[in-house]
Short mmCIF file of C-alpha atoms in Angstrom, two decimals:
data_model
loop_
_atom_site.label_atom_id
_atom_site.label_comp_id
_atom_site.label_asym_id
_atom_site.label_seq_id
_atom_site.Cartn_x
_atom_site.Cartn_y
_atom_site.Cartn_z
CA UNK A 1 156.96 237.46 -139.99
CA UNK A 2 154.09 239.37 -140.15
CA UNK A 3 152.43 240.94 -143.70
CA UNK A 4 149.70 242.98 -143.41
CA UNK A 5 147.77 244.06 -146.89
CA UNK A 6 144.83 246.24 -147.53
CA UNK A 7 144.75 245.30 -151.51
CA UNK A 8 144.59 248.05 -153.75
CA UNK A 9 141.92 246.75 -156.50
CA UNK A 10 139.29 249.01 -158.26
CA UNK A 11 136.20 248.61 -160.56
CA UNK A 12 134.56 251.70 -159.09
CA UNK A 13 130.52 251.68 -159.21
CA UNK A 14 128.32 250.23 -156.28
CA UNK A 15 130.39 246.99 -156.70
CA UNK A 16 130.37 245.52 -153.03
CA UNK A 17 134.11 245.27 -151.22
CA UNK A 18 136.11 243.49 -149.08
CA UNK A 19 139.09 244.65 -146.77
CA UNK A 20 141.61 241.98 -146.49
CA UNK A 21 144.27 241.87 -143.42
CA UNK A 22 146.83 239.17 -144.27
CA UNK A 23 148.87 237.93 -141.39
CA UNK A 24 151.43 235.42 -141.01
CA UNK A 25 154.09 233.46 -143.31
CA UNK A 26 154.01 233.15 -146.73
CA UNK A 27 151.84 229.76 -146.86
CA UNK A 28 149.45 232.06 -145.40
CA UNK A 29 149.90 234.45 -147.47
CA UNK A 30 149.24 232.35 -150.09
CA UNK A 31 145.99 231.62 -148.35
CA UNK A 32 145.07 235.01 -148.85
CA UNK A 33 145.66 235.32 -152.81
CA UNK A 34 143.65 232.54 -153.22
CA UNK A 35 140.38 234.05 -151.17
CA UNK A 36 141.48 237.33 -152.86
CA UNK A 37 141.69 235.86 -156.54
CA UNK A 38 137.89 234.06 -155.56
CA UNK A 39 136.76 237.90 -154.53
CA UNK A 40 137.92 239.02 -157.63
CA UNK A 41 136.85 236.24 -159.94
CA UNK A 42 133.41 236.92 -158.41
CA UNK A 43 133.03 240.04 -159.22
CA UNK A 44 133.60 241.66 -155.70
CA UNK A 45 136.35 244.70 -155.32
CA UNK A 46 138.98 245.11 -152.37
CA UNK A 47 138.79 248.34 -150.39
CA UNK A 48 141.76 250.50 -149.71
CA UNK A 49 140.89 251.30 -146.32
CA UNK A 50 138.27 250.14 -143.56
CA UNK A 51 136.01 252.62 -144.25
CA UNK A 52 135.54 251.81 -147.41
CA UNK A 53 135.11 248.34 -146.92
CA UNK A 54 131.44 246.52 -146.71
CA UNK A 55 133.35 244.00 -144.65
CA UNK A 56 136.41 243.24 -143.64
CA UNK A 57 138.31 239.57 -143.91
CA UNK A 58 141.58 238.78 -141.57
CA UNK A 59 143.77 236.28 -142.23
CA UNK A 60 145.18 235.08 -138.96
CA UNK A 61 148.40 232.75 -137.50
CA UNK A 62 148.18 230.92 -134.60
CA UNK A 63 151.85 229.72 -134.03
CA UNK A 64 153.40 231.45 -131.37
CA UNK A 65 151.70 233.44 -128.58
CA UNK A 66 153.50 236.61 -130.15
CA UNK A 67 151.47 235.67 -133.48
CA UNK A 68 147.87 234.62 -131.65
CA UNK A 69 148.55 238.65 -129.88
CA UNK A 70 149.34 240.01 -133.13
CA UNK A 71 146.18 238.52 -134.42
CA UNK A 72 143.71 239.13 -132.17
CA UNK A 73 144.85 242.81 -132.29
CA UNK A 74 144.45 242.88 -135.77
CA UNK A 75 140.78 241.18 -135.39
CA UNK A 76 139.75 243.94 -132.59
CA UNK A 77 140.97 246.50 -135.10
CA UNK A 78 138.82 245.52 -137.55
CA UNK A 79 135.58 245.57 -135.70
CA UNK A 80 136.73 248.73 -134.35
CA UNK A 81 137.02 249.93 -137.37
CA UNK A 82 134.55 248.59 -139.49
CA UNK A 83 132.22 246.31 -137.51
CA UNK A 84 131.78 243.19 -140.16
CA UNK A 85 134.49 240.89 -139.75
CA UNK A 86 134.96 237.38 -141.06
CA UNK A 87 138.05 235.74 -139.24
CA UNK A 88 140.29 233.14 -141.29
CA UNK A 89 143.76 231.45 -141.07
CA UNK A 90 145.62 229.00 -138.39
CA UNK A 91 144.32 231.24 -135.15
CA UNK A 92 141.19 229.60 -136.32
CA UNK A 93 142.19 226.54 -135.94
CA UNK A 94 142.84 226.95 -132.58
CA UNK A 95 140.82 226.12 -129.16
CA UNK A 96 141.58 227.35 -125.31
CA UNK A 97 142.45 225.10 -122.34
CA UNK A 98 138.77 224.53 -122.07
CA UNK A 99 138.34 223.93 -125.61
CA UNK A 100 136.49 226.98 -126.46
CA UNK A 101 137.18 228.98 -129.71
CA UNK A 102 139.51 231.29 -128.53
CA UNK A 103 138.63 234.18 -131.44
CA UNK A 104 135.07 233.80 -130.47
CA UNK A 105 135.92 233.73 -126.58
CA UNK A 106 138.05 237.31 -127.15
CA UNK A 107 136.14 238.75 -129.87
CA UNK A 108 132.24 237.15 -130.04
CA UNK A 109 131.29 239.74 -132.89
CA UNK A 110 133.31 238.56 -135.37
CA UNK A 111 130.44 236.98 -138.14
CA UNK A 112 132.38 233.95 -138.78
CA UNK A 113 135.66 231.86 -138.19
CA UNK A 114 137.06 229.21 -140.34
CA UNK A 115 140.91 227.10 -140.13
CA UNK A 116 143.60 227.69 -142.69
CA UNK A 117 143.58 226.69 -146.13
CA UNK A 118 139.34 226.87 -145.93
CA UNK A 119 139.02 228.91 -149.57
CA UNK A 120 135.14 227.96 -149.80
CA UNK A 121 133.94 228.48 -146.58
CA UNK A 122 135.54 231.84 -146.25
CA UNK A 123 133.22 232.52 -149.65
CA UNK A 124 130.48 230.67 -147.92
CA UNK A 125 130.78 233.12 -145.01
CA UNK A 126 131.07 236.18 -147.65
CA UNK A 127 127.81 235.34 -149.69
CA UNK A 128 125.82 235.33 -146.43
CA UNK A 129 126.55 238.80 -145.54
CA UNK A 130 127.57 240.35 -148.76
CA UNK A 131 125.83 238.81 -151.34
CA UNK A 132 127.26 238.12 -154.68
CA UNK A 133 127.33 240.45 -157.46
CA UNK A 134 125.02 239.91 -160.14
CA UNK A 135 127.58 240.11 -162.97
CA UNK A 136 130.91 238.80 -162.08
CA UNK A 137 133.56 240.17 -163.95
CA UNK A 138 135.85 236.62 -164.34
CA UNK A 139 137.82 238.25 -167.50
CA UNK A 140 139.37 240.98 -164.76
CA UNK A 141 140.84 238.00 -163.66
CA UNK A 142 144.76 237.73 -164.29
CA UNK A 143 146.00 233.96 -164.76
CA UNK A 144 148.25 234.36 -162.13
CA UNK A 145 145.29 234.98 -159.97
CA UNK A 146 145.60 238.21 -157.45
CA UNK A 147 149.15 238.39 -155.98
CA UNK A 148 149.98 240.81 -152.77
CA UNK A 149 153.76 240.25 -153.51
CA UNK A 150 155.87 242.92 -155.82
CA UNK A 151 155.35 241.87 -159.14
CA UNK A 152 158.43 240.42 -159.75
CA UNK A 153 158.31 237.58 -157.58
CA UNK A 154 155.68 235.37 -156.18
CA UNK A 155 155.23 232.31 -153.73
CA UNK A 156 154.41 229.12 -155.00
CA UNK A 157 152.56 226.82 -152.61
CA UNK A 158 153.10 223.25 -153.48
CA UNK A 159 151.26 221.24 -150.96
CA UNK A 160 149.34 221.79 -147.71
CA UNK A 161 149.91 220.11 -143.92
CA UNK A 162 152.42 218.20 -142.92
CA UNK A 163 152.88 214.53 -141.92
CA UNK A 164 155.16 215.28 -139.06
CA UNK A 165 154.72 215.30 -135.34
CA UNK A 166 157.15 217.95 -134.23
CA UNK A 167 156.75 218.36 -130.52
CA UNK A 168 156.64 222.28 -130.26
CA UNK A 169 154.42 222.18 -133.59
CA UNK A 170 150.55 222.35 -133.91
CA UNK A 171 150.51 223.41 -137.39
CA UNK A 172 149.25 219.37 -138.40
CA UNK A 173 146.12 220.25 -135.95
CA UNK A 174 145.28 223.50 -137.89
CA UNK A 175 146.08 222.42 -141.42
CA UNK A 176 145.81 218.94 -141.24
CA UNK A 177 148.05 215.99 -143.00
CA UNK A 178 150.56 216.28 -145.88
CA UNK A 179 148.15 217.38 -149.62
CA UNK A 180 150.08 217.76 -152.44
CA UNK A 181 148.77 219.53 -155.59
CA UNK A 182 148.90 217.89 -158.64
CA UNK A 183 152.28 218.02 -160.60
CA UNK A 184 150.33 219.73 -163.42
CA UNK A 185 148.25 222.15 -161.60
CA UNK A 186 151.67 223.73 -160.23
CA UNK A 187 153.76 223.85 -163.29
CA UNK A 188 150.61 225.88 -165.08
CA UNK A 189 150.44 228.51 -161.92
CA UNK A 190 154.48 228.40 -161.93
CA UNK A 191 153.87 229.37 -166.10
CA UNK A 192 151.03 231.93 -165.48
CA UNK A 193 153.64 233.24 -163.19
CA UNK A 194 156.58 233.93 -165.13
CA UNK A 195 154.53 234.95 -168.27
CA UNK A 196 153.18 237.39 -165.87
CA UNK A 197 156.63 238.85 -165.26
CA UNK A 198 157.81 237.16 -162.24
CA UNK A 199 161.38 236.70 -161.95
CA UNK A 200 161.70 234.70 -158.75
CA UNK A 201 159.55 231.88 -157.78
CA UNK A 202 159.31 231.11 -154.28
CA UNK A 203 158.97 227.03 -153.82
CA UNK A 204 156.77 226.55 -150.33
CA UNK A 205 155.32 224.02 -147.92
CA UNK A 206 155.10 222.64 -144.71
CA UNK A 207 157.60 219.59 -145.74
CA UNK A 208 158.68 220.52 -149.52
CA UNK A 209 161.10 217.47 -149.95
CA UNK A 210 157.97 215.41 -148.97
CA UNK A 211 155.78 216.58 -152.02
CA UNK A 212 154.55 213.76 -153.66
CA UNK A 213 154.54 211.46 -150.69
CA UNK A 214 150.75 210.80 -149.91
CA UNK A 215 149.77 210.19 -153.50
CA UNK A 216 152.75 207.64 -153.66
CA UNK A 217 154.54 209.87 -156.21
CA UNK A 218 151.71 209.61 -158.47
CA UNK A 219 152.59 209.83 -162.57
CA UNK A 220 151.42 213.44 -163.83
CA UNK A 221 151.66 215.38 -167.46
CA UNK A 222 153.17 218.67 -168.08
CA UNK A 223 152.93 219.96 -171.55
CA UNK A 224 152.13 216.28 -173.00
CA UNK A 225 155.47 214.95 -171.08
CA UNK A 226 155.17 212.86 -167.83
CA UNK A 227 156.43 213.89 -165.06
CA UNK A 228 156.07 212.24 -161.27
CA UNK A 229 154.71 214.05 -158.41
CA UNK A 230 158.47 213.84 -156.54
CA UNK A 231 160.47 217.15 -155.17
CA UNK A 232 163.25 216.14 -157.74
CA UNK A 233 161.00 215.98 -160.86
CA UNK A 234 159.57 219.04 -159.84
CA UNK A 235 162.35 221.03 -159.56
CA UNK A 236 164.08 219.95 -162.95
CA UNK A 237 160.62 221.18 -164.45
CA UNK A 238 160.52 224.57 -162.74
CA UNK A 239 164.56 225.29 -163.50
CA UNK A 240 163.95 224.02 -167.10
CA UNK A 241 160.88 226.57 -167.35
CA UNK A 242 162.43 229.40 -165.05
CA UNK A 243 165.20 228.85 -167.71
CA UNK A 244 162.62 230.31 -170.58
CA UNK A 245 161.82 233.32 -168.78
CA UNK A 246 165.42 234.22 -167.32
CA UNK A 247 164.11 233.52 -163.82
CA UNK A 248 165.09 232.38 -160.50
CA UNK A 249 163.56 229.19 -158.56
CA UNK A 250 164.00 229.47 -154.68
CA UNK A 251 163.44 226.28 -152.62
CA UNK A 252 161.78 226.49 -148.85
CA UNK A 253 161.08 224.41 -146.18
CA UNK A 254 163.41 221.78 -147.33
CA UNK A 255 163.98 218.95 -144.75
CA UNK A 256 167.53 217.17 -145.42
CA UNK A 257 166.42 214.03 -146.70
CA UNK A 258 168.33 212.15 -148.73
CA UNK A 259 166.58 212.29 -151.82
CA UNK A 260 167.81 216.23 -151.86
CA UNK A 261 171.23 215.52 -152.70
CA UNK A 262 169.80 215.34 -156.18
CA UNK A 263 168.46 218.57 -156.33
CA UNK A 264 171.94 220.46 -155.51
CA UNK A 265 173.17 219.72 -159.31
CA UNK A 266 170.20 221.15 -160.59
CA UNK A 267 171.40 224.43 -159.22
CA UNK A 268 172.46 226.32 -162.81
CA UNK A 269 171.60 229.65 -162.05
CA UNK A 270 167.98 228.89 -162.68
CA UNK A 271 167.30 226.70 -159.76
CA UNK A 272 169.31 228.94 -156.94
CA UNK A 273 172.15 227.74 -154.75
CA UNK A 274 170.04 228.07 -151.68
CA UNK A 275 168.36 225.80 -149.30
CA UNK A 276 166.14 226.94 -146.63
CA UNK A 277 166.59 223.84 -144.10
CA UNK A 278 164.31 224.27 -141.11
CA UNK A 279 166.91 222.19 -138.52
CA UNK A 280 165.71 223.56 -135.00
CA UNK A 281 168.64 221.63 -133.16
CA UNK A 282 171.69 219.77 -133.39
CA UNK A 283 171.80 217.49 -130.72
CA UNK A 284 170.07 213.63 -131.19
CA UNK A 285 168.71 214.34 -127.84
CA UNK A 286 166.81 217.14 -128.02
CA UNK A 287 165.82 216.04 -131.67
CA UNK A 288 164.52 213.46 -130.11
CA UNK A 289 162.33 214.81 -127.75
CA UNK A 290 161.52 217.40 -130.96
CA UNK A 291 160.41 214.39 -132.58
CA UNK A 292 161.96 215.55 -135.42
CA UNK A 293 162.82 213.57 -138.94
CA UNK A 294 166.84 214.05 -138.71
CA UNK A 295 169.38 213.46 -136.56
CA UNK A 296 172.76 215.76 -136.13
CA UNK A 297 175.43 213.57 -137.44
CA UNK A 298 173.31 213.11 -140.58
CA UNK A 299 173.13 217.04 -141.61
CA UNK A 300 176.39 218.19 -140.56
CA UNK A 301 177.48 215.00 -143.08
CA UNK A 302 174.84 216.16 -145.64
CA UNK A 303 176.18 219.82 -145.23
CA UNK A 304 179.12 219.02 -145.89
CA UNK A 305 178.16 217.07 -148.80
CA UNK A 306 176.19 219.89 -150.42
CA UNK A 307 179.18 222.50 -150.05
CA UNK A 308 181.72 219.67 -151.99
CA UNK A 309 178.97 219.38 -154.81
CA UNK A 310 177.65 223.04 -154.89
CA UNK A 311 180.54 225.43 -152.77
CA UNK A 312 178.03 228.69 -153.71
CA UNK A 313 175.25 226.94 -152.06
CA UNK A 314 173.30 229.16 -149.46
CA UNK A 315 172.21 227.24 -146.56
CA UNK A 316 169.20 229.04 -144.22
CA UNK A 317 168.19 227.46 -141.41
CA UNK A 318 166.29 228.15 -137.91
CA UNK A 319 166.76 227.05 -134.65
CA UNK A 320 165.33 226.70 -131.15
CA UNK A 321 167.29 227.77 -127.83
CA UNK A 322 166.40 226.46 -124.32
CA UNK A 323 163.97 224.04 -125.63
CA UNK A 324 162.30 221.51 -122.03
CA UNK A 325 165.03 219.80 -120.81
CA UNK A 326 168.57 221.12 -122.86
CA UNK A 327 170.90 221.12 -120.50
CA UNK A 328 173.82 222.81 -120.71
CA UNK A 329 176.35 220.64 -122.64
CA UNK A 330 173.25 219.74 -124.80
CA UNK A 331 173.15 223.53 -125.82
CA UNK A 332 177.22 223.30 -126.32
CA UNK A 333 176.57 220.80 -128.23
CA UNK A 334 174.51 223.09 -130.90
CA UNK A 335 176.66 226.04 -131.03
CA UNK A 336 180.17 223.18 -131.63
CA UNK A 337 177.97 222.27 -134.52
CA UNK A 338 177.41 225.34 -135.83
CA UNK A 339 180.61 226.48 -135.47
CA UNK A 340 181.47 223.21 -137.97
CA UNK A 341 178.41 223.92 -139.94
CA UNK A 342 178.76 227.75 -140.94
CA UNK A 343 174.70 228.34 -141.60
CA UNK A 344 175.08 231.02 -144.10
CA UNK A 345 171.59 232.82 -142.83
CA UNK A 346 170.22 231.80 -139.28
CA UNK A 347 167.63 232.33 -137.20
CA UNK A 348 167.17 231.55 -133.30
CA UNK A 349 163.98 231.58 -131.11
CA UNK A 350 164.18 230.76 -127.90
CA UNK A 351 161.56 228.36 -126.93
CA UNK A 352 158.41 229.24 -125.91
CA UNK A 353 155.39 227.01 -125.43
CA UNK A 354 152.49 226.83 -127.54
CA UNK A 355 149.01 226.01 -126.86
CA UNK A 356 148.43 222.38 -127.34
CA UNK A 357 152.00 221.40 -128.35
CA UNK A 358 153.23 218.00 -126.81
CA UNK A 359 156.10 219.78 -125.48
CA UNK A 360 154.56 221.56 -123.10
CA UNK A 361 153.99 218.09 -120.88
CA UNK A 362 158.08 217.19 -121.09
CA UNK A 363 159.82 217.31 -118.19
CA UNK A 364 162.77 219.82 -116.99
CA UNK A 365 161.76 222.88 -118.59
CA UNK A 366 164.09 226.03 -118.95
CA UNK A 367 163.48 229.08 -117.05
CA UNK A 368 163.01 231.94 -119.66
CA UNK A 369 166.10 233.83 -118.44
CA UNK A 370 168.25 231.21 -119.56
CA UNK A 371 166.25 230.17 -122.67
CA UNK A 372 166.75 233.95 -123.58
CA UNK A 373 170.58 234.42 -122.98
CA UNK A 374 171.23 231.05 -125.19
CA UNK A 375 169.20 232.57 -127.93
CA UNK A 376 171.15 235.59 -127.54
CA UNK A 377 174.50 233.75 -127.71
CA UNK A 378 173.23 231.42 -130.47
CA UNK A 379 173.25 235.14 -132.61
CA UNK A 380 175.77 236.29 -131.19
CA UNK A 381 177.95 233.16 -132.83
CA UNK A 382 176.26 233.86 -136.00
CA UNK A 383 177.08 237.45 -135.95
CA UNK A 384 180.76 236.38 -136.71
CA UNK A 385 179.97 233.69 -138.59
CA UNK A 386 177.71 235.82 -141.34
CA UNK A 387 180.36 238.83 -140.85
CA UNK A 388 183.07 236.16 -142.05
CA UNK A 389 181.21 234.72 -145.02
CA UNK A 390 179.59 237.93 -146.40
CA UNK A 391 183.29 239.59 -146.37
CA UNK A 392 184.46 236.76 -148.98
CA UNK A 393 182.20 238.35 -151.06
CA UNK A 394 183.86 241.26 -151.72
CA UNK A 395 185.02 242.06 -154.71
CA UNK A 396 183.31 239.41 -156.33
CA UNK A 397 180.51 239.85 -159.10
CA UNK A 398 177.15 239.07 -157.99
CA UNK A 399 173.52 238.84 -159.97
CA UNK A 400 171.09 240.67 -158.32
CA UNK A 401 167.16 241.12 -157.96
CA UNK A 402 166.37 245.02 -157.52
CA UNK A 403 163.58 245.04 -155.32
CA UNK A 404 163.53 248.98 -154.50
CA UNK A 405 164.75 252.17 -155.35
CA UNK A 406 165.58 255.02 -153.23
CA UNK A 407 167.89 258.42 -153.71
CA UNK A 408 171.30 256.59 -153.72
CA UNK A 409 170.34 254.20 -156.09
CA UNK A 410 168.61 250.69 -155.29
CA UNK A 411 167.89 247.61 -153.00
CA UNK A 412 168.50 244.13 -154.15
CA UNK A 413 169.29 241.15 -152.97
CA UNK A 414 171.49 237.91 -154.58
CA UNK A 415 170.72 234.59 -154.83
CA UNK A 416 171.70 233.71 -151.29
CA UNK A 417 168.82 236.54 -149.91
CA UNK A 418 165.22 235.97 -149.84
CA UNK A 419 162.88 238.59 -149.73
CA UNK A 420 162.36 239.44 -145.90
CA UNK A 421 164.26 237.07 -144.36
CA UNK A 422 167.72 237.70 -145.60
CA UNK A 423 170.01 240.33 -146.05
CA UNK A 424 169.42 242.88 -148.98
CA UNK A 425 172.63 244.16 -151.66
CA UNK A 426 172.67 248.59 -151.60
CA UNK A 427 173.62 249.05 -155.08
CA UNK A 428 174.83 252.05 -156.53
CA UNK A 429 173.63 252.87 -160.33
CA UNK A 430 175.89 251.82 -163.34
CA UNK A 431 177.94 255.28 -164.26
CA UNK A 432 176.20 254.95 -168.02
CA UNK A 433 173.58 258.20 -168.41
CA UNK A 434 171.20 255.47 -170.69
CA UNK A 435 171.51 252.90 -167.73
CA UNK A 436 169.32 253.00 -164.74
CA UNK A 437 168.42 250.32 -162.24
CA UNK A 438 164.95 249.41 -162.34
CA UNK A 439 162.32 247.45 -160.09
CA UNK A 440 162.05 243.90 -161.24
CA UNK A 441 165.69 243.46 -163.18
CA UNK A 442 168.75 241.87 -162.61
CA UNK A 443 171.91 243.54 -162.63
CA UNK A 444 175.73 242.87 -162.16
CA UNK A 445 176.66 243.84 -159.30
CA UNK A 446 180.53 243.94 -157.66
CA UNK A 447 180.48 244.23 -154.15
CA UNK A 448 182.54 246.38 -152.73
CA UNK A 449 181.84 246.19 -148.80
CA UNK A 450 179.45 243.78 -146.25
CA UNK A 451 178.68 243.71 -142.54
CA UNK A 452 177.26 240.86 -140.80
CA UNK A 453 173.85 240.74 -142.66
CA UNK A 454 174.08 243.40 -145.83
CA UNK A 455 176.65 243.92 -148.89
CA UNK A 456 177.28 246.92 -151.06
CA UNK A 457 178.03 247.33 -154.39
CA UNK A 458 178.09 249.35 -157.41
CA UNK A 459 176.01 248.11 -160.38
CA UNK A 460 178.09 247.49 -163.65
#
């Protein structure tokens, strides 16, 4: 997924500003409210367009070649553009075959490049060629800091890296190991948040069941009560405070350990039914040579455990087609299980190397024509699947989010629909003259049709 923002701040005056191009996922993103938020706190102002921008700042992925395209586009745009550009993000991170910076090797003008997550050297970089200010304005600063999501809902980064050593990953090279932030630090962002008038939080990471895990679960304190730096603490505190402000809690990037099976009875209405389980494969083989944390057997089994606890639990997931060396019953093998396993939202990518990822040396790689058509029949499978599960919906009563509204009425989506990932809910406007939809509320919704990725309903 790609975002791209130019933010739309103003003070007016001489004030110096930036131009900010954010690309990548939401961790990223993320990334780039906390540079923006430091611009802001410092007095500088975000331009609307290049040419009003003193220079220019581009937040860049670095995971796929797609993305590393995408971003180097974006970077040659820029100095196209506007000439000063300051280069940020996981594309950053990255060297050639040769081990040469491969922004500097494509674009040598660029006046400086830093990794991911790199808040004070992107500043650093920023005060030598637009100097600071003389009179910051830090009271323009919200507590929530400067978002570039809608208003009503907002990520919330938990940690940064990841202790894993996923084959087809580099992200642990560009971001480094597993750092979680302290317990208290996220419930007071999480507060500023919903005071703010967010009404869906967005729990991410690299490894979000793993929070906690390299300060050993460390003891913290949250409004003068303890509370351990653990996934399961930290949920019960965000439902209990998402509870105060009639808001949602959505968990990412959450790998099926089995400490998780305690979060699914937290899931009131507060805490949402929904799981986004990055599983990649089915088969112990090819999770093998993943070198991923779980095996097959153990998530269909903890699947199925999570439907007999929670049956309105949403379960998102991706996965990876014609990965080196599936054979053919291996790939079987994957679409049996998901036959069994009914992934309420799924995505499939079929493999494709990356830059510096250990998978690139295994042996018996798939030819892209065949890594393609298994992708294709991976969605194909899910088409029916989704179709099937969507149409029990109907005539049910749903809550949902309105995130737009158009001519017809408005676009929301339920608990089981993130924002730009998922499916949205087309929802026609209660029949009341003093009752409108509006951005930013829930409504009750009874859906009266669905397709393989959408519903429709009327608003009551």
């Amino acid at each position: 997924m790609a975002i791209e923002q130019i933010s739309r701040l103003s003070t007016g005056g001489a004030t110096p500003k930036v131009g900010f191009v954010s690309l990548g996922c939401p961790k990223a993103l993320v990334d780039s409210e906390q540079i923006l938020t430091q611009l802001r706190a410092e007095g500088y102002d975000t331009a609307k367009s290049y040419d009003g921008a003193d220079l220019v700042i581009v937040n860049t992925c670095g995971f796929i070649d797609a993305a590393v395209q995408e971003s180097l586009d974006a970077i040659g745009e820029a100095l196209s553009e506007n000439g000063k550009v300051i280069v940020t993000g996981c594309l950053g991170a990255k060297k050639d075959a040769s081990g040469n910076d491969i922004i500097m090797s494509v674009h040598p003008k660029v006046l400086a490049v830093t990794g991911p997550h790199a808040l004070g050297e992107v500043m650093d970089a920023v005060h030598i060629h637009l100097p600071k200010p003389h009179e910051p304005f830090i009271d323009l600063v919200p507590a929530q800091g400067v978002k570039l999501t809608p208003k009503h809902f907002a990520y919330l980064k938990i940690s940064e890296g990841c202790n894993h050593r996923c084959s087809f990953c580099i992200i642990p090279s560009m971001r480094g190991d597993l750092v979680s932030r302290p317990i208290a630090d996220v419930m007071l962002e999480a507060e500023n948040l919903f005071k703010a008038g967010v009404k869906e939080l967005l729990v991410i990471s690299q490894d979000t069941s793993a929070y906690g895990v390299d300060v050993k679960f460390r003891m913290g304190f949250w409004n003068g009560k303890p509370v351990k730096t653990h996934m399961t603490q930290l949920v019960e505190a965000l439902g209990g405070l998402a509870k105060q402000y009639g808001a949602w809690v959505r968990l990412h990037y959450v790998y099926p350990y089995p400490h998780v099976d305690q979060i699914i009875p937290m899931m009131d209405g507060n805490v949402l039914p929904y799981l986004d389980v990055p599983l990649q494969h089915a088969h112990p083989a090819v999770l093998k040579r993943m070198k991923r944390p779980a095996s097959g057997e153990k998530n269909i089994e903890r699947i199925r455990a999570w439907r007999e606890m929670c049956p309105d639990i949403t379960i998102r997931s991706t996965f990876i087609a014609g990965f080196p060396g599936e054979t053919e019953e291996e790939f079987e093998y994957l679409l049996d299980f998901l036959k069994e396993a009914e992934i309420d939202r799924l995505g499939c990518f079929a493999y494709s190397p990356v830059e510096g990822a250990t998978a690139n040396e295994l042996e018996n790689p798939v030819p892209e024509e065949v890594r393609e058509d298994r992708r294709r029949r991976v969605m194909e499978l899910q088409e029916g699947i989704s179709k099937k599960r969507l149409q029990a919906k109907v005539g049910k009563t749903l809550r949902v989010l309105i995130d737009s509204l158009d001519s017809s009425g408005g676009v929301g989506r339920t608990s089981a629909d993130a924002p730009e990932i998922d499916g949205v809910v087309y929802v026609k406007p209660p029949y009341e003259p003093n009752r409108k939809l509006k951005v930013g509320e829930f409504f009750d919704v009874t859906i009266t049709a669905a397709d393989a990725h959408d519903l429709w309903g009327e608003a009551n």
